[in-house]
Coordinates of C-alpha atoms and ligand atoms in Angstrom, one line a residue:
M11 CA -20.9 15.1 -18.7
A12 CA -19.6 11.6 -17.5
D13 CA -21.6 9.1 -15.7
I14 CA -18.4 8.1 -13.8
G15 CA -14.3 9.0 -13.5
L16 CA -11.8 6.6 -13.5
V17 CA -8.1 7.5 -12.4
G18 CA -5.1 4.8 -13.6
L19 CA -5.2 3.3 -16.9
G20 CA -2.9 0.8 -16.2
V21 CA -4.1 -2.9 -17.1
M22 CA -6.9 -3.0 -14.9
G23 CA -8.1 0.6 -15.2
A24 CA -8.0 0.6 -18.6
N25 CA -10.0 -2.5 -18.8
L26 CA -12.5 -1.5 -16.2
A27 CA -13.1 1.5 -18.0
L28 CA -13.7 -0.2 -21.5
N29 CA -16.1 -2.6 -19.8
M30 CA -18.4 0.5 -18.3
A31 CA -18.1 2.5 -21.8
E32 CA -19.3 -0.8 -23.5
K33 CA -22.3 -1.2 -20.7
G34 CA -23.2 2.2 -22.1
Y35 CA -21.6 4.5 -19.5
S36 CA -19.6 7.4 -20.1
V37 CA -16.5 7.5 -18.6
A38 CA -14.0 10.3 -17.6
V39 CA -10.6 8.9 -17.7
H40 CA -7.2 10.2 -16.2
N41 CA -4.0 8.7 -16.0
R42 CA -0.8 10.0 -14.1
T43 CA 1.4 9.8 -17.3
T44 CA -0.9 11.6 -19.9
S45 CA 0.4 10.3 -23.0
K46 CA -1.4 7.3 -21.9
T47 CA -4.7 8.6 -21.3
D48 CA -4.4 10.3 -25.1
A49 CA -3.0 6.5 -26.5
F50 CA -5.9 5.0 -24.3
V51 CA -8.5 6.7 -25.7
A52 CA -7.0 6.9 -29.6
N53 CA -7.0 3.1 -29.4
A54 CA -10.5 2.8 -27.9
G55 CA -12.2 2.2 -31.4
S56 CA -15.7 2.9 -31.0
L57 CA -16.1 3.2 -27.5
A58 CA -13.9 6.4 -27.7
E59 CA -17.2 8.5 -27.9
K60 CA -17.9 7.2 -24.5
L61 CA -14.7 8.3 -23.1
T62 CA -13.7 11.6 -21.9
P63 CA -9.9 12.1 -21.7
C64 CA -8.7 14.5 -18.6
P65 CA -5.1 15.8 -18.6
T66 CA -5.6 16.6 -14.7
L67 CA -7.6 15.4 -12.1
T68 CA -9.5 18.7 -11.7
A69 CA -10.4 18.2 -15.2
L70 CA -11.7 15.1 -14.3
A71 CA -13.5 16.1 -11.6
E72 CA -15.4 18.8 -13.5
A73 CA -16.1 16.3 -16.4
V74 CA -18.3 14.0 -14.0
D75 CA -21.7 14.4 -13.7
P76 CA -22.5 15.2 -9.8
P77 CA -22.8 13.4 -7.3
R78 CA -19.4 12.4 -8.7
P79 CA -18.4 8.7 -8.1
V80 CA -14.6 8.5 -9.0
V81 CA -12.8 5.0 -9.3
I82 CA -9.2 5.1 -8.5
M83 CA -7.3 2.0 -9.9
V84 CA -3.6 2.6 -9.2
K85 CA -0.8 1.0 -7.4
A86 CA -2.1 0.4 -4.0
G87 CA -0.4 2.3 -1.1
D88 CA 0.8 6.0 -0.9
A89 CA -0.3 6.5 -4.7
V90 CA -3.9 5.9 -3.6
D91 CA -3.4 8.5 -0.8
Q92 CA -1.9 10.8 -3.2
Q93 CA -4.8 10.9 -5.8
A94 CA -7.7 10.6 -3.4
D95 CA -6.1 13.6 -1.6
V96 CA -6.1 15.7 -4.8
L97 CA -9.4 14.5 -5.8
A98 CA -11.1 15.1 -2.4
G99 CA -10.1 18.8 -3.0
H100 CA -12.3 18.9 -5.9
L101 CA -15.4 16.9 -4.8
G102 CA -18.1 17.7 -2.2
E103 CA -20.9 16.4 -0.4
G104 CA -22.6 13.4 -2.1
D105 CA -19.4 12.4 -4.3
I106 CA -18.1 9.1 -3.9
L107 CA -14.3 8.1 -4.2
I108 CA -14.0 4.4 -4.7
D109 CA -10.5 2.6 -4.5
A110 CA -10.9 -0.2 -6.6
G111 CA -7.2 -1.8 -6.4
N112 CA -5.8 -4.1 -3.8
A113 CA -5.7 -2.3 -0.8
N114 CA -5.0 -3.5 2.5
F115 CA -8.0 -3.1 4.5
H116 CA -6.4 -1.2 7.5
D117 CA -5.8 1.5 4.9
T118 CA -9.5 1.3 3.8
R119 CA -10.9 1.5 7.0
R120 CA -8.7 4.7 8.0
R121 CA -9.3 6.5 4.3
V122 CA -13.3 5.8 4.8
R123 CA -13.0 7.9 8.3
V124 CA -10.9 10.5 6.6
Y125 CA -13.1 11.2 4.0
A126 CA -16.1 11.0 6.1
E127 CA -14.9 14.0 8.2
R128 CA -14.9 16.0 4.6
N129 CA -18.3 14.8 3.9
I130 CA -16.8 12.4 1.1
D131 CA -18.4 9.0 0.7
F132 CA -15.1 6.3 0.3
L133 CA -16.0 3.0 -1.0
G134 CA -13.1 0.2 -0.9
V135 CA -14.1 -2.3 -3.8
G136 CA -12.0 -5.5 -4.3
V137 CA -12.2 -6.3 -8.2
S138 CA -11.1 -9.8 -9.3
G139 CA -10.6 -11.4 -12.4
G140 CA -7.2 -10.2 -13.8
E141 CA -7.3 -8.2 -17.3
E142 CA -9.9 -10.3 -19.0
G143 CA -12.1 -9.9 -15.9
A144 CA -11.8 -6.3 -15.8
R145 CA -12.4 -6.0 -19.4
H146 CA -15.4 -8.5 -19.8
G147 CA -16.7 -9.2 -16.1
P148 CA -14.9 -9.2 -12.8
S149 CA -16.2 -10.3 -9.5
V150 CA -16.8 -7.0 -7.5
M151 CA -16.6 -7.1 -3.6
A152 CA -17.6 -3.8 -2.2
G153 CA -17.5 -2.4 1.2
G154 CA -18.6 0.7 2.3
D155 CA -21.9 2.9 3.4
P156 CA -24.7 1.1 2.0
K157 CA -26.6 4.6 0.6
A158 CA -23.1 5.4 -1.5
W159 CA -23.4 1.9 -3.0
A160 CA -26.7 2.3 -4.2
R161 CA -25.5 5.2 -6.2
V162 CA -23.1 3.2 -7.9
E163 CA -24.7 -0.2 -7.5
A164 CA -26.3 -0.3 -11.1
I165 CA -22.6 0.5 -12.7
F166 CA -20.8 -2.2 -10.9
T167 CA -23.7 -4.8 -11.3
D168 CA -23.7 -3.9 -15.0
I169 CA -19.9 -4.5 -15.6
A170 CA -19.7 -7.5 -13.3
A171 CA -19.5 -11.2 -14.4
K172 CA -22.8 -13.4 -14.2
F173 CA -23.2 -16.6 -12.9
A174 CA -26.6 -18.2 -14.2
G175 CA -27.9 -14.4 -14.9
E176 CA -26.9 -13.3 -11.4
S177 CA -24.6 -10.5 -11.1
C178 CA -21.2 -11.2 -9.3
A179 CA -21.0 -7.5 -7.5
A180 CA -22.2 -7.3 -4.0
L181 CA -21.6 -4.9 -1.2
V182 CA -20.6 -7.3 1.4
G183 CA -19.9 -5.0 4.4
P184 CA -18.9 -1.8 6.0
E185 CA -15.7 0.2 5.6
G186 CA -12.8 -2.0 4.8
A187 CA -15.1 -5.4 4.3
G188 CA -14.6 -5.1 0.5
H189 CA -11.1 -5.1 0.4
F190 CA -10.8 -7.8 3.4
V191 CA -13.0 -10.2 1.6
K192 CA -10.9 -9.4 -1.6
T193 CA -7.5 -10.4 0.6
I194 CA -8.9 -13.6 1.2
H195 CA -10.0 -14.6 -1.9
N196 CA -6.4 -14.0 -3.2
G197 CA -5.1 -16.3 0.2
I198 CA -7.5 -18.9 -1.2
E199 CA -6.1 -18.4 -4.9
Y200 CA -2.6 -18.7 -3.4
A201 CA -3.5 -21.9 -1.7
D202 CA -5.7 -23.6 -4.8
M203 CA -2.6 -22.7 -7.0
Q204 CA 0.1 -24.0 -4.6
M205 CA -1.8 -27.3 -4.4
I206 CA -2.1 -27.6 -8.2
A207 CA 1.6 -27.1 -8.4
E208 CA 2.1 -29.8 -6.0
I209 CA -0.1 -32.4 -7.8
Y210 CA 1.7 -31.2 -10.7
G211 CA 5.2 -31.6 -9.1
I212 CA 4.4 -35.2 -8.2
M213 CA 3.1 -36.0 -11.7
R214 CA 6.3 -34.6 -13.2
D215 CA 8.8 -35.9 -10.7
G216 CA 7.2 -38.5 -8.9
L217 CA 5.3 -40.3 -11.8
G218 CA 7.5 -38.6 -14.8
L219 CA 4.6 -38.0 -17.0
P220 CA 5.2 -35.7 -20.0
T221 CA 4.0 -32.5 -20.0
E222 CA 1.2 -33.2 -22.7
E223 CA 0.0 -36.0 -20.7
M224 CA -0.7 -34.0 -17.8
S225 CA -2.3 -31.2 -19.8
G226 CA -4.8 -34.1 -21.0
I227 CA -5.1 -35.0 -17.1
F228 CA -6.1 -31.6 -15.9
D229 CA -8.6 -31.2 -18.6
A230 CA -10.2 -34.3 -17.7
W231 CA -10.4 -33.0 -14.3
N232 CA -12.0 -29.8 -15.4
G233 CA -15.1 -31.9 -16.1
G234 CA -15.4 -33.2 -12.6
P235 CA -15.5 -31.9 -8.9
L236 CA -12.3 -30.0 -9.6
K237 CA -14.1 -27.7 -12.8
S238 CA -12.6 -24.4 -12.2
Y239 CA -10.5 -21.5 -14.0
L240 CA -7.5 -22.4 -12.4
I241 CA -7.7 -26.1 -13.6
E242 CA -8.5 -25.3 -17.1
I243 CA -5.6 -22.9 -17.3
T244 CA -3.4 -25.1 -15.8
A245 CA -4.6 -27.8 -18.5
T246 CA -3.7 -25.0 -21.4
V247 CA -0.5 -23.7 -19.7
L248 CA 0.7 -27.4 -19.6
G249 CA -0.1 -27.9 -23.5
T250 CA 1.8 -24.9 -24.4
T251 CA 4.8 -25.0 -26.3
D252 CA 7.8 -22.7 -26.6
P253 CA 7.7 -21.6 -30.4
R254 CA 11.6 -20.7 -29.9
T255 CA 12.5 -24.1 -28.4
G256 CA 9.9 -26.5 -29.3
K257 CA 10.0 -27.7 -25.6
P258 CA 6.6 -27.4 -23.5
L259 CA 6.7 -23.6 -22.2
V260 CA 6.6 -24.3 -18.6
D261 CA 9.9 -26.3 -18.9
I262 CA 11.6 -23.1 -19.5
I263 CA 10.3 -20.9 -17.0
L264 CA 12.4 -20.1 -14.0
D265 CA 11.1 -21.7 -11.0
T266 CA 10.8 -18.8 -8.6
A267 CA 7.2 -17.3 -7.8
G268 CA 6.3 -13.6 -7.7
Q269 CA 3.8 -11.9 -4.9
K270 CA 2.3 -8.5 -4.3
G271 CA 1.0 -8.9 -1.0
T272 CA -2.4 -9.9 -0.8
G273 CA -1.5 -13.5 0.2
R274 CA 1.0 -12.1 2.8
W275 CA -1.9 -9.9 4.3
S276 CA -4.3 -12.9 4.6
V277 CA -2.0 -14.8 6.5
I278 CA -1.2 -11.9 8.8
E279 CA -5.0 -11.3 9.3
A280 CA -6.0 -14.7 10.2
Q281 CA -3.0 -14.8 12.8
H282 CA -4.3 -11.8 14.3
L283 CA -7.8 -13.3 14.3
G284 CA -6.6 -16.6 15.7
A285 CA -8.1 -18.2 12.8
P286 CA -5.7 -20.8 11.6
A287 CA -5.0 -20.4 7.8
T288 CA -2.4 -23.1 7.5
V289 CA -2.8 -23.9 3.6
I290 CA -2.9 -20.5 2.8
E291 CA 0.4 -19.9 4.8
A292 CA 2.3 -23.0 3.4
A293 CA 1.3 -21.3 0.1
V294 CA 2.6 -17.8 0.8
A295 CA 5.9 -19.6 2.3
A296 CA 6.3 -21.7 -0.7
R297 CA 6.4 -18.8 -2.8
N298 CA 9.2 -17.4 -0.6
L299 CA 11.1 -20.5 -0.8
S300 CA 10.7 -20.6 -4.4
S301 CA 12.7 -17.4 -4.8
R302 CA 15.6 -18.9 -3.4
K303 CA 17.0 -20.3 -5.9
A304 CA 20.5 -20.2 -5.5
S305 CA 20.4 -21.6 -2.2
R306 CA 18.1 -24.5 -3.0
V307 CA 20.6 -25.3 -5.7
A308 CA 23.4 -25.2 -3.3
D309 CA 21.1 -27.4 -1.2
E310 CA 20.3 -29.9 -3.2
A311 CA 24.3 -30.5 -3.9
L312 CA 25.0 -30.4 -0.3
F313 CA 22.2 -32.6 0.6
G314 CA 21.7 -34.7 -2.3
P315 CA 18.7 -34.5 -4.6
A316 CA 15.6 -36.7 -3.0
P317 CA 14.9 -39.8 -4.9
R318 CA 11.5 -38.3 -6.3
K319 CA 10.6 -41.3 -8.1
L320 CA 7.4 -43.0 -6.7
D321 CA 7.4 -46.5 -6.2
G322 CA 4.3 -47.0 -3.8
A323 CA 0.8 -47.7 -4.9
L324 CA 0.5 -44.1 -6.6
G325 CA 3.9 -45.0 -8.6
A326 CA 2.3 -48.2 -10.0
R327 CA 0.2 -45.9 -11.6
E328 CA -3.0 -48.0 -11.1
G329 CA -5.8 -45.6 -10.2
A330 CA -2.9 -43.0 -9.6
M331 CA -4.8 -40.3 -11.1
T332 CA -8.1 -40.7 -9.3
V333 CA -6.1 -40.6 -6.0
L334 CA -4.3 -37.2 -7.1
E335 CA -7.8 -35.7 -8.1
E336 CA -9.1 -36.7 -4.8
A337 CA -6.3 -35.7 -2.7
M338 CA -6.8 -32.3 -4.5
L339 CA -10.5 -32.0 -3.9
A340 CA -9.8 -33.2 0.2
G341 CA -6.9 -30.1 0.2
K342 CA -9.4 -27.8 -1.4
I343 CA -12.0 -28.4 1.1
A344 CA -9.6 -27.8 3.8
A345 CA -8.5 -24.5 2.2
Y346 CA -11.9 -23.1 1.5
A347 CA -12.8 -24.0 4.9
Q348 CA -9.9 -22.0 6.4
G349 CA -10.5 -18.8 4.2
F350 CA -14.3 -19.0 5.3
A351 CA -13.7 -19.6 8.9
V352 CA -11.3 -16.6 8.6
M353 CA -13.9 -14.1 7.2
A354 CA -16.4 -15.7 9.7
Q355 CA -13.9 -14.6 12.5
A356 CA -13.3 -11.1 11.0
S357 CA -17.0 -10.7 10.6
Q358 CA -17.4 -11.2 14.4
A359 CA -14.5 -9.2 15.6
F360 CA -15.0 -6.0 13.2
D361 CA -18.9 -6.7 13.8
W362 CA -19.3 -6.7 10.2
S363 CA -22.0 -9.4 9.5
L364 CA -20.4 -10.7 6.5
P365 CA -22.7 -12.4 4.0
L366 CA -20.8 -15.5 3.6
G367 CA -23.1 -17.1 1.1
T368 CA -23.1 -13.8 -1.0
I369 CA -19.3 -14.0 -1.0
A370 CA -19.5 -17.5 -2.2
K371 CA -22.0 -16.4 -5.1
I372 CA -20.2 -13.8 -6.3
W373 CA -16.8 -16.0 -6.5
R374 CA -18.7 -18.1 -9.0
A375 CA -18.0 -16.4 -11.8
G376 CA -15.3 -13.5 -13.0
C377 CA -12.9 -14.0 -10.3
I378 CA -9.9 -16.2 -10.1
I379 CA -11.0 -19.0 -8.1
R380 CA -14.2 -19.3 -9.9
S381 CA -15.5 -23.1 -9.7
S382 CA -18.3 -25.3 -9.5
F383 CA -17.3 -26.0 -5.9
L384 CA -18.2 -22.2 -5.1
D385 CA -21.4 -23.0 -6.3
D386 CA -21.6 -26.1 -3.8
I387 CA -20.5 -23.7 -1.1
A388 CA -23.3 -20.8 -2.0
S389 CA -26.0 -23.9 -2.0
T390 CA -24.5 -25.1 1.7
Y391 CA -24.8 -21.4 3.1
D392 CA -28.4 -21.0 1.1
S393 CA -30.1 -24.2 2.8
G394 CA -30.6 -22.1 5.7
S395 CA -28.9 -24.5 8.2
A396 CA -26.3 -23.2 10.2
V397 CA -22.8 -23.6 9.0
G398 CA -19.8 -23.8 11.3
N399 CA -16.7 -25.0 9.5
L400 CA -17.3 -25.7 6.0
M401 CA -15.9 -29.5 6.6
T402 CA -18.5 -30.2 8.8
A403 CA -21.2 -29.2 6.5
E404 CA -22.9 -31.3 3.6
P405 CA -22.0 -31.9 0.8
F406 CA -18.2 -31.2 2.2
T407 CA -18.0 -33.8 5.3
G408 CA -19.5 -36.5 2.7
M409 CA -16.8 -35.5 0.0
L410 CA -14.0 -35.5 2.7
K411 CA -14.9 -38.7 4.4
A412 CA -14.7 -40.2 0.7
T413 CA -11.2 -38.4 -0.1
Q414 CA -9.1 -38.0 2.8
A415 CA -7.6 -41.2 2.6
S416 CA -6.5 -40.0 -1.1
L417 CA -4.9 -37.1 0.7
R418 CA -3.3 -39.0 2.9
R419 CA -1.8 -41.6 0.4
V420 CA -0.3 -38.7 -1.8
V421 CA 1.1 -36.7 1.3
A422 CA 2.7 -40.1 2.5
E423 CA 4.1 -41.2 -0.7
A424 CA 5.4 -37.6 -1.4
S425 CA 6.9 -37.0 1.7
L426 CA 8.6 -40.6 1.6
K427 CA 10.2 -39.7 -1.6
G428 CA 11.4 -36.0 -0.4
I429 CA 8.7 -34.4 -3.1
P430 CA 7.7 -31.3 -1.3
V431 CA 4.0 -30.9 -0.6
P432 CA 3.8 -27.9 1.9
A433 CA 0.1 -26.6 1.1
L434 CA -1.4 -30.4 0.7
S435 CA 0.6 -31.5 4.4
S436 CA -1.1 -28.4 6.0
A437 CA -4.6 -29.2 4.7
L438 CA -3.9 -33.1 6.0
A439 CA -2.9 -31.9 9.1
Y440 CA -5.4 -29.4 10.0
F441 CA -8.3 -32.2 8.8
D442 CA -6.6 -34.4 11.3
F443 CA -6.2 -31.9 14.0
A444 CA -9.7 -31.0 13.6
R445 CA -11.1 -34.4 14.4
T446 CA -8.9 -35.3 17.2
A447 CA -11.0 -35.0 20.2
R448 CA -8.3 -35.7 22.5
S449 CA -5.1 -33.4 21.4
T450 CA -2.1 -33.2 22.9
A451 CA -2.4 -30.0 24.4
D452 CA -2.7 -31.2 27.8
L453 CA 1.4 -31.7 27.9
T454 CA 1.5 -28.1 26.5
Q455 CA -0.6 -26.9 29.4
A456 CA 1.5 -28.5 31.7
Q457 CA 4.6 -27.2 30.4
R458 CA 3.2 -23.6 30.3
D459 CA 2.2 -24.2 34.1
F460 CA 5.6 -25.8 34.8
F461 CA 7.7 -22.8 33.7
G462 CA 5.1 -19.8 33.7
A463 CA 3.0 -20.7 36.6
H464 CA 0.0 -20.3 33.6
G465 CA -2.5 -22.6 35.1
F466 CA -4.5 -24.9 33.4
E467 CA -8.1 -26.6 33.8
R468 CA -8.5 -30.0 35.2
I469 CA -11.0 -32.4 33.2
D470 CA -12.6 -33.2 36.5
E471 CA -13.2 -29.7 37.9
P472 CA -13.9 -27.3 34.8
G473 CA -13.8 -24.1 34.8
K474 CA -11.5 -23.9 37.9
E475 CA -7.8 -22.8 37.4
A476 CA -5.6 -25.3 38.8
H477 CA -1.9 -25.6 39.0
G478 CA 0.7 -28.8 39.1
P479 CA 2.4 -30.2 42.0
W480 CA 5.8 -29.5 39.6
S481 CA 7.9 -29.6 42.7
N482 CA 7.3 -33.4 43.2
A483 CA 9.2 -33.9 39.8
T484 CA 12.6 -35.7 39.9
Ligands
NBP522 P1 -0.8 -1.6 -13.6 O1 0.9 -1.5 -13.0 O2 -0.9 -1.9 -14.6 O3 -0.7 0.3 -13.5 C1 -0.5 0.8 -12.3 C2 -1.2 2.0 -12.3 O4 -1.0 2.9 -11.3 C3 -0.7 3.1 -13.8 O5 -1.8 3.9 -14.3 C4 0.1 4.1 -13.0 O6 0.2 5.2 -13.4 C5 -0.8 4.2 -11.6 N1 0.1 4.8 -10.5 C6 1.4 4.4 -10.1 BR1 2.2 3.0 -10.4 N2 1.9 5.1 -9.1 C7 1.3 6.4 -9.2 C8 1.3 7.5 -8.2 N3 2.0 7.5 -7.5 N4 0.2 8.4 -8.8 C9 -0.6 8.2 -9.7 N5 -0.9 6.9 -10.5 C10 0.3 5.8 -10.0 O7 -1.6 -1.9 -12.3 P2 -2.9 -2.8 -12.3 O8 -2.4 -4.4 -12.6 O9 -3.8 -2.1 -13.3 O10 -3.4 -2.9 -10.8 C11 -3.9 -1.5 -10.3 C12 -4.5 -2.1 -8.9 O11 -5.7 -3.1 -9.1 C13 -3.6 -2.5 -8.1 O12 -4.0 -2.2 -6.9 C14 -3.8 -3.8 -8.0 O13 -3.0 -4.9 -6.9 C15 -5.0 -4.1 -8.5 N6 -5.5 -5.4 -9.0 C16 -4.5 -6.0 -10.4 C17 -4.9 -6.9 -10.6 C18 -4.0 -7.6 -11.8 O14 -4.5 -8.7 -12.4 N7 -3.3 -6.7 -12.6 C19 -6.2 -8.0 -10.5 C20 -7.0 -7.2 -9.3 C21 -6.8 -6.3 -8.9 P3 1.4 5.5 -14.8 O15 0.7 5.1 -16.1 O16 1.6 7.1 -14.7 O17 3.0 5.0 -14.1

C-alpha cells in the first residue's frame, strides 16, 4: 500500500511525487489524462518502484494505506473542487485531502468547512520553488488542523528544502492560512522581480550598459546584502546568449509579462485588510501595463520617446552601481515590510496567530524569494523584541537610513529622464509617508466634512467629533 496519494502530474505534481519517492515514500499517482500517468512512471527510472500508477481516483483511494493523505496538485479553481469531490466519495474519517496548488485562500476556507462536515480533513498547503524546488526541496506553507498536519508533517518536512539543517516546511495557521501566506509570498516575489527589472531598465536605457556587463554586476551583487535566488538567476539570464542569433537572449524576448493571479490576490487582500502593499500593487500594475504592447508602441510615437539617457550623478557612472545596489536594498526593505504588515493584519483579522518569524524561516530556502535578507528578518522576529513595521526594526532601520538617499537619487534621476520605476517610486513614497509626522490628511478631512459632513477631530480636542464653519468660506 502507498504512504500517500498524489493527483495531478503536471510540472509541480510530477516533481513532488519524484521527490517523495526519493525520500523513501511510496506514492500512488493519478492524472486526468491517463497516458501521462503511464509515461510518468515509465520515465521515473529507479524511483518507479515507489510509484503506483492509478488509472482512476477510485483506484488511487484504494491504493493508499489508511488514514489516507491525498495531495491534489492540479490547476487552481474548479478543477480542485471536481477532484476533491470525487475523491471524498472514496475517503472517510481520518483521511486528509491536501490542496498543494496555488488556491485562493477564500476557496480553501470554504473547502475546509465543506469537508469537515464530511469528517475529512482538508489542508491548504502552499508550495513554492517551481519545478526545481518541487523536485529537490520546496518551501512548504501549510494551513489547517494541527492534528491533520501532524499526520503528514514528516513527509513534508522530509521533502522540503533545508536551511542550515532546518526544514522549510511548517504549519502556519488554520484553514486558509497556508494559501494566504503563499499568496503574499508571491506578491513579494512580484515586487522583487519588478524592482530588479527597473534597475535593469536604468542600466540598459539610462546607462547603456552591455548585457554582459549587467550580468557581471548582478553576479557581484549576489555576494552582498542582495544575495538571493532572484539576483542569482538575473545574472545568469543576462549572461545567456540566444544560440540562433548570437544576441543576448533577453534582447529577443517580447516585453510583455504574464501572470496567473496570486500577485493580484495579494493586492486585493491587502486592500480588504487596509494594509497598504503599494510596491506589490505597482508590480502587478506594471505587468498589466507591459501586456499592452501595441498601445505602448503607439503612445511612444504619439508623445515621443523619453530621453532615458541619464546625465546626472548616476549618468557619470562614478559609484553608480553602489547607488543602484543600495536603492534596490531600500526598496526591498519597504516591499517586505509591506508584505509582512499585510500578514500581521490578516493574522489579527482572521485570528490566525501567524508565526511571522517561522514564515521568514521557511522562506530562507526552497522558494523563489529565498535570500540571506530573509535570514535577517527571521533573526529580527527571533530576537524576542516586539516587531511592528519591519522598517522600524533593526537591522532594517539602520539599513534604510544608510540606503534611502540612494533610492531617492535613483527614483529622481530615472523620473527626470522618463524611465518608468513604479515599484521603486512606490517604495520611496511609502517610506516618506511613513516618516511624515504631520501628513496632509488634515485637508482631506476638511474636504470630507465640507461635502459630506463626515466630521473631523481637532488636535486641541482629541476624541471629539467636530465640524467646520464651512459656510464662512467665500
Ligand atoms: P501544469 O499546467 O503543469 O499541470 C496542470 C495539472 O492540472 C495537470 O495534471 C492537468 O491534468 C491538471 N488538470 C487541469 Br489543467 N484541469 C483539470 C481538471 N479539470 N481535472 C483534473 N485535473 C486537471 O500545472 P503546474 O505548474 O504543475 O501547477 C499545478 C498547481 O501548482 C497550480 O495551482 C499552480 O498554480 C501551482 N504552482 C505552480 C508552480 C510552478 O512554478 N509551476 C509553483 C507553485 C505552485 P492533464 O494532464 O489531464 O491536463
